[in-house]
Amino acid sequence: MTQGSNKVYRKGLPFSAEVAPLLAAMPLLEEYREPLLRLQGAWDSLALLGQMSGAATDMADTRTAFEALTGRLLDSLARRQLRHAVGHLQGRSQVAIDILVRNLFERTADVGFLASDGPLRALLQADAAGEVEPGEVEALRRRFAAYVAKYSVYDQVVLLAADGRRLAALDESSCAPVVDDPRLREAFEPGRAFVEVHGPTGLLGGRGGLIYAAAVSGQDGADGGVRGLLCLSFKLEDEMLGLFRALCAGVPRSVLVLKDAQGRVLLTSDPWQIPLGAPLADAGEAQGWRLDFAGRDYLACESAASGYEGYFGPGWRAQMLQPLQHAFADAPPERQGDRARDLDTRELFDEELRSIPVEARRIQRELSRSLWNGKLKSRAHAQPGVRTGEGAATAAAAGPGGGNAFAVTLLNEVERTGDQLRQVFERAIAQLEDGALDAVFDGAGFRAELAISIVNRNLYERANDCRWWALDARLQRALALGDAASAEAVLASIHALYTVYSLLLVFDNAGRVVAVSDPAQAHHVGRSLQGDWVSGALGLRDAGQYVVSSHAPSGLYGEDGHAPCLVYAAGVPHPDGAAMVGGIAIVFDGAPQFRAMLRAALPDHAGAAALLVTRAGEVVASSDARWSSGDRLPMPLPALPALAADQHVTGELEFDGRVHAYGLAMSGGYREYRRLTPPDATDLAALVVLPLGERLAAGESAGAGAMPVAFSPMPPAGVKTVDVASFLVDHQWLGLPALQVVAALERQRITAWPTAPAAVRGMLGFEGRMLPVLDLGQLLFHRPCGDEAALMVCQTGAGQRLVLAVQQLGQVFVAGAEQLQPSPTRPGWAAQAQVHLLKGHGPQMLTLLDGDDLWRLVNGVVEAQTPALTVD
């Protein structure tokens, strides 16, 4: 192995240093490396034969160009495989940590709210006075159970006295009578809203857990001082292992782990590969994303939390690993019906990737030009004019003609080998593009699933919040007594903890607003609420139930109060539990919150957009200003009405003049929230759209192929033949008798002829003379051949010469004279023009032109438009 500037040579080919150590794990690379090297070996043999016989043109430059392009192609292929694999892992590790941090943010609000609960304060007050009754402890334990029934993310709730004594616990059997933990006592520090502690704890009988703790003050919260500590135990393992399973699906043998700040594994999706407690290093770009653990090589990506509402969690990181031998496995079978094939994908692929097929075609054009000239030269040395198959056979047998036949055969073989090289390049590029498109479609589906997962988890919290706050003793008492001031104070304190709401309010049994959380919206106090959700909330008789409005205007959201929103509501029972005294409503601040959720799910893809839509096709929220809440879905999605819960689909959409990949994921709820509910028009789905490019016009994407083989075979002996030099114009095959073609030219500067007609590009110097350049595409089909046109010199029987600009050179081949048929149409040609159709052995047809006709035609065009000029 030798190393140059940023390149490492492996098996004689240069690779970027980042991918060189990974090549052995990339089977696709070997799939293309072998045929390319084999073809280059054949190329060397042909070059040697050409030098020995003197029959072939110099191929050294072409071979060097193909060799350099081989290195670029394989290096690009390797780096793109690495980029796709890393993107796959990096995206999932980022999702894992960001979803966790969003979840934990809700826990910080929960512990703050519950620490202010009246029954907890009352028990602390009684304990301070030495007057705790057994029934009070049991009542508080039942209250904890009711809380956990709504917030199933917790497995333990404990109230501790200031000295660490257990006063009440959801599960007393697993909680020590005294919990002396200095980490928990940090919650008593002035100004400390909460603490989060991970590790073994007496709250859980010595097993590990993630604990959120907040200080609890006395009964009135003013004169009692700090007297206790509320602790909530979050089901970290339960939450993360389910998330890990979802994220690892479809990534063979992958492992997701959660690491602490020291790099130790806290949780793992596969303890047999990466065990708990293992120290796991990061594998960043500097290490080529490669990680060695326990003697096994992994591709690994690590992500820190992006943060949510200014909260970044406990400082943990998520890391995803995949064994190296599986990281670059063969791509899955080709998609059926959901991927565009006729796209302008220039926006998807960088200049390097786009330049490789362009360079391959340039090399092939130069080779074709060289071979064209070689074949013309060889045929010029043979018997001129129309000849018989017998004469050709005799020439091939011996004498100078035999040498010419060998030269033509050798040149044909060189052309075939060059074309095979080009085809391998194009096939590899096509596979690269397919892989990139696969990644876009997969990304759209994955991001749609991520978006709806974030939404489900968020709305789960909203459904829980309204039910729990309805049990707040202070609100119950305030509503029962009609004490609006007290209710307002409680709502304001809650709203300060839960920033995702636009407004909290309570209403009486008549649906009249009693108090609101925001003084700026006090104008709602006294108004009578309307809507099915209001009557639904007042009709509830179970504290475990709630109602949610449709996403529609309620008069409670937006600058004018009429923006669509979701309102969650629950009945508020009387303090003695006898009956309902009203209800509580929480107005979700959907516009910014949903937008933030959708944007958090978007990939780094220019023009990407995400929408939250109902099954009925209404836009609930959008990451993009083009679509507003309340709009109808701007594009047809036939799969939306019948899409099953928790399912996702991908496909194509066309709007705004561009084709987009889309992913559509239907909500299936989260935990007990909206699980197994029948389909409804208000069900939510996430739609992620990623632009691919414009649709190409018919035929625009089809590359010009080589000359159909139906024209190529040597006619049988005794048949009159004609040598034909073929070329492509406007995707149609044309030709001239080979004796009328002098040479194909390298790309040269054309001198402008300002007064010439559009079909005449200008003048070009050749062998000491200035020749007119005729654009056959413009002349015959009114579509110019473009800047990449090939140039060829032809001549008339009288020796006059002109240069033709054509789309692409074809083959120089021998055809039977009986294949020539007079052309039934001569648009724009003189009646005496010698235009024939050459029929192949299949449906292919070639129009055979004549140099004398072209000369007369160009002079006629010039004289018609510029009478003072003639072409010499």
PDB file of N, CA and C in Angstrom, residues 12 121 135 145 199 220 278 297 422 432 459 692 745 778 794 807:
ATOM      1  N   GLY A  12      -3.677  -1.290  -7.135  1.00  0.00           N
ATOM      2  CA  GLY A  12      -3.313  -0.458  -8.269  1.00  0.00           C
ATOM      3  C   GLY A  12      -4.242   0.690  -8.562  1.00  0.00           C
ATOM      4  N   ARG A 121     -48.714  18.042  50.076  1.00  0.00           N
ATOM      5  CA  ARG A 121     -48.391  19.064  51.070  1.00  0.00           C
ATOM      6  C   ARG A 121     -49.095  18.780  52.400  1.00  0.00           C
ATOM      7  N   GLY A 135     -54.752   6.068  57.124  1.00  0.00           N
ATOM      8  CA  GLY A 135     -55.639   6.265  55.975  1.00  0.00           C
ATOM      9  C   GLY A 135     -55.144   7.341  55.026  1.00  0.00           C
ATOM     10  N   ALA A 145     -51.343   6.015  42.297  1.00  0.00           N
ATOM     11  CA  ALA A 145     -51.773   4.989  41.341  1.00  0.00           C
ATOM     12  C   ALA A 145     -52.641   5.601  40.242  1.00  0.00           C
ATOM     13  N   GLY A 199     -29.108   5.787  38.085  1.00  0.00           N
ATOM     14  CA  GLY A 199     -28.258   4.798  38.734  1.00  0.00           C
ATOM     15  C   GLY A 199     -29.021   4.027  39.788  1.00  0.00           C
ATOM     16  N   ASP A 220     -49.331  25.509  52.768  1.00  0.00           N
ATOM     17  CA  ASP A 220     -49.638  26.723  52.022  1.00  0.00           C
ATOM     18  C   ASP A 220     -48.495  27.164  51.128  1.00  0.00           C
ATOM     19  N   ALA A 278     -20.400  -1.431  29.141  1.00  0.00           N
ATOM     20  CA  ALA A 278     -19.170  -1.447  28.344  1.00  0.00           C
ATOM     21  C   ALA A 278     -18.752  -0.024  28.003  1.00  0.00           C
ATOM     22  N   ASP A 297     -15.279  -5.471  13.884  1.00  0.00           N
ATOM     23  CA  ASP A 297     -15.296  -4.145  13.268  1.00  0.00           C
ATOM     24  C   ASP A 297     -16.735  -3.696  13.045  1.00  0.00           C
ATOM     25  N   ARG A 422     -17.571   1.825 -21.517  1.00  0.00           N
ATOM     26  CA  ARG A 422     -18.571   2.872 -21.297  1.00  0.00           C
ATOM     27  C   ARG A 422     -19.833   2.309 -20.643  1.00  0.00           C
ATOM     28  N   LEU A 432     -25.393   3.844  -8.801  1.00  0.00           N
ATOM     29  CA  LEU A 432     -25.189   4.906  -7.830  1.00  0.00           C
ATOM     30  C   LEU A 432     -26.427   5.784  -7.729  1.00  0.00           C
ATOM     31  N   LEU A 459     -48.984  14.241  21.793  1.00  0.00           N
ATOM     32  CA  LEU A 459     -50.410  14.291  22.088  1.00  0.00           C
ATOM     33  C   LEU A 459     -50.785  13.328  23.216  1.00  0.00           C
ATOM     34  N   LEU A 692     -37.283  15.731  -6.156  1.00  0.00           N
ATOM     35  CA  LEU A 692     -36.333  14.932  -6.930  1.00  0.00           C
ATOM     36  C   LEU A 692     -35.832  15.684  -8.151  1.00  0.00           C
ATOM     37  N   LEU A 745     -13.572  15.200 -36.906  1.00  0.00           N
ATOM     38  CA  LEU A 745     -12.648  16.176 -36.338  1.00  0.00           C
ATOM     39  C   LEU A 745     -12.753  16.228 -34.822  1.00  0.00           C
ATOM     40  N   GLN A 778     -30.466  21.380 -37.292  1.00  0.00           N
ATOM     41  CA  GLN A 778     -31.203  22.601 -37.596  1.00  0.00           C
ATOM     42  C   GLN A 778     -31.749  22.561 -39.017  1.00  0.00           C
ATOM     43  N   CYS A 794     -17.179  16.117 -45.095  1.00  0.00           N
ATOM     44  CA  CYS A 794     -17.599  15.297 -46.240  1.00  0.00           C
ATOM     45  C   CYS A 794     -17.269  16.052 -47.530  1.00  0.00           C
ATOM     46  N   GLN A 807     -25.234  14.854 -34.124  1.00  0.00           N
ATOM     47  CA  GLN A 807     -25.404  14.575 -32.690  1.00  0.00           C
ATOM     48  C   GLN A 807     -24.355  13.593 -32.184  1.00  0.00           C
TER      49      GLN A 807
END
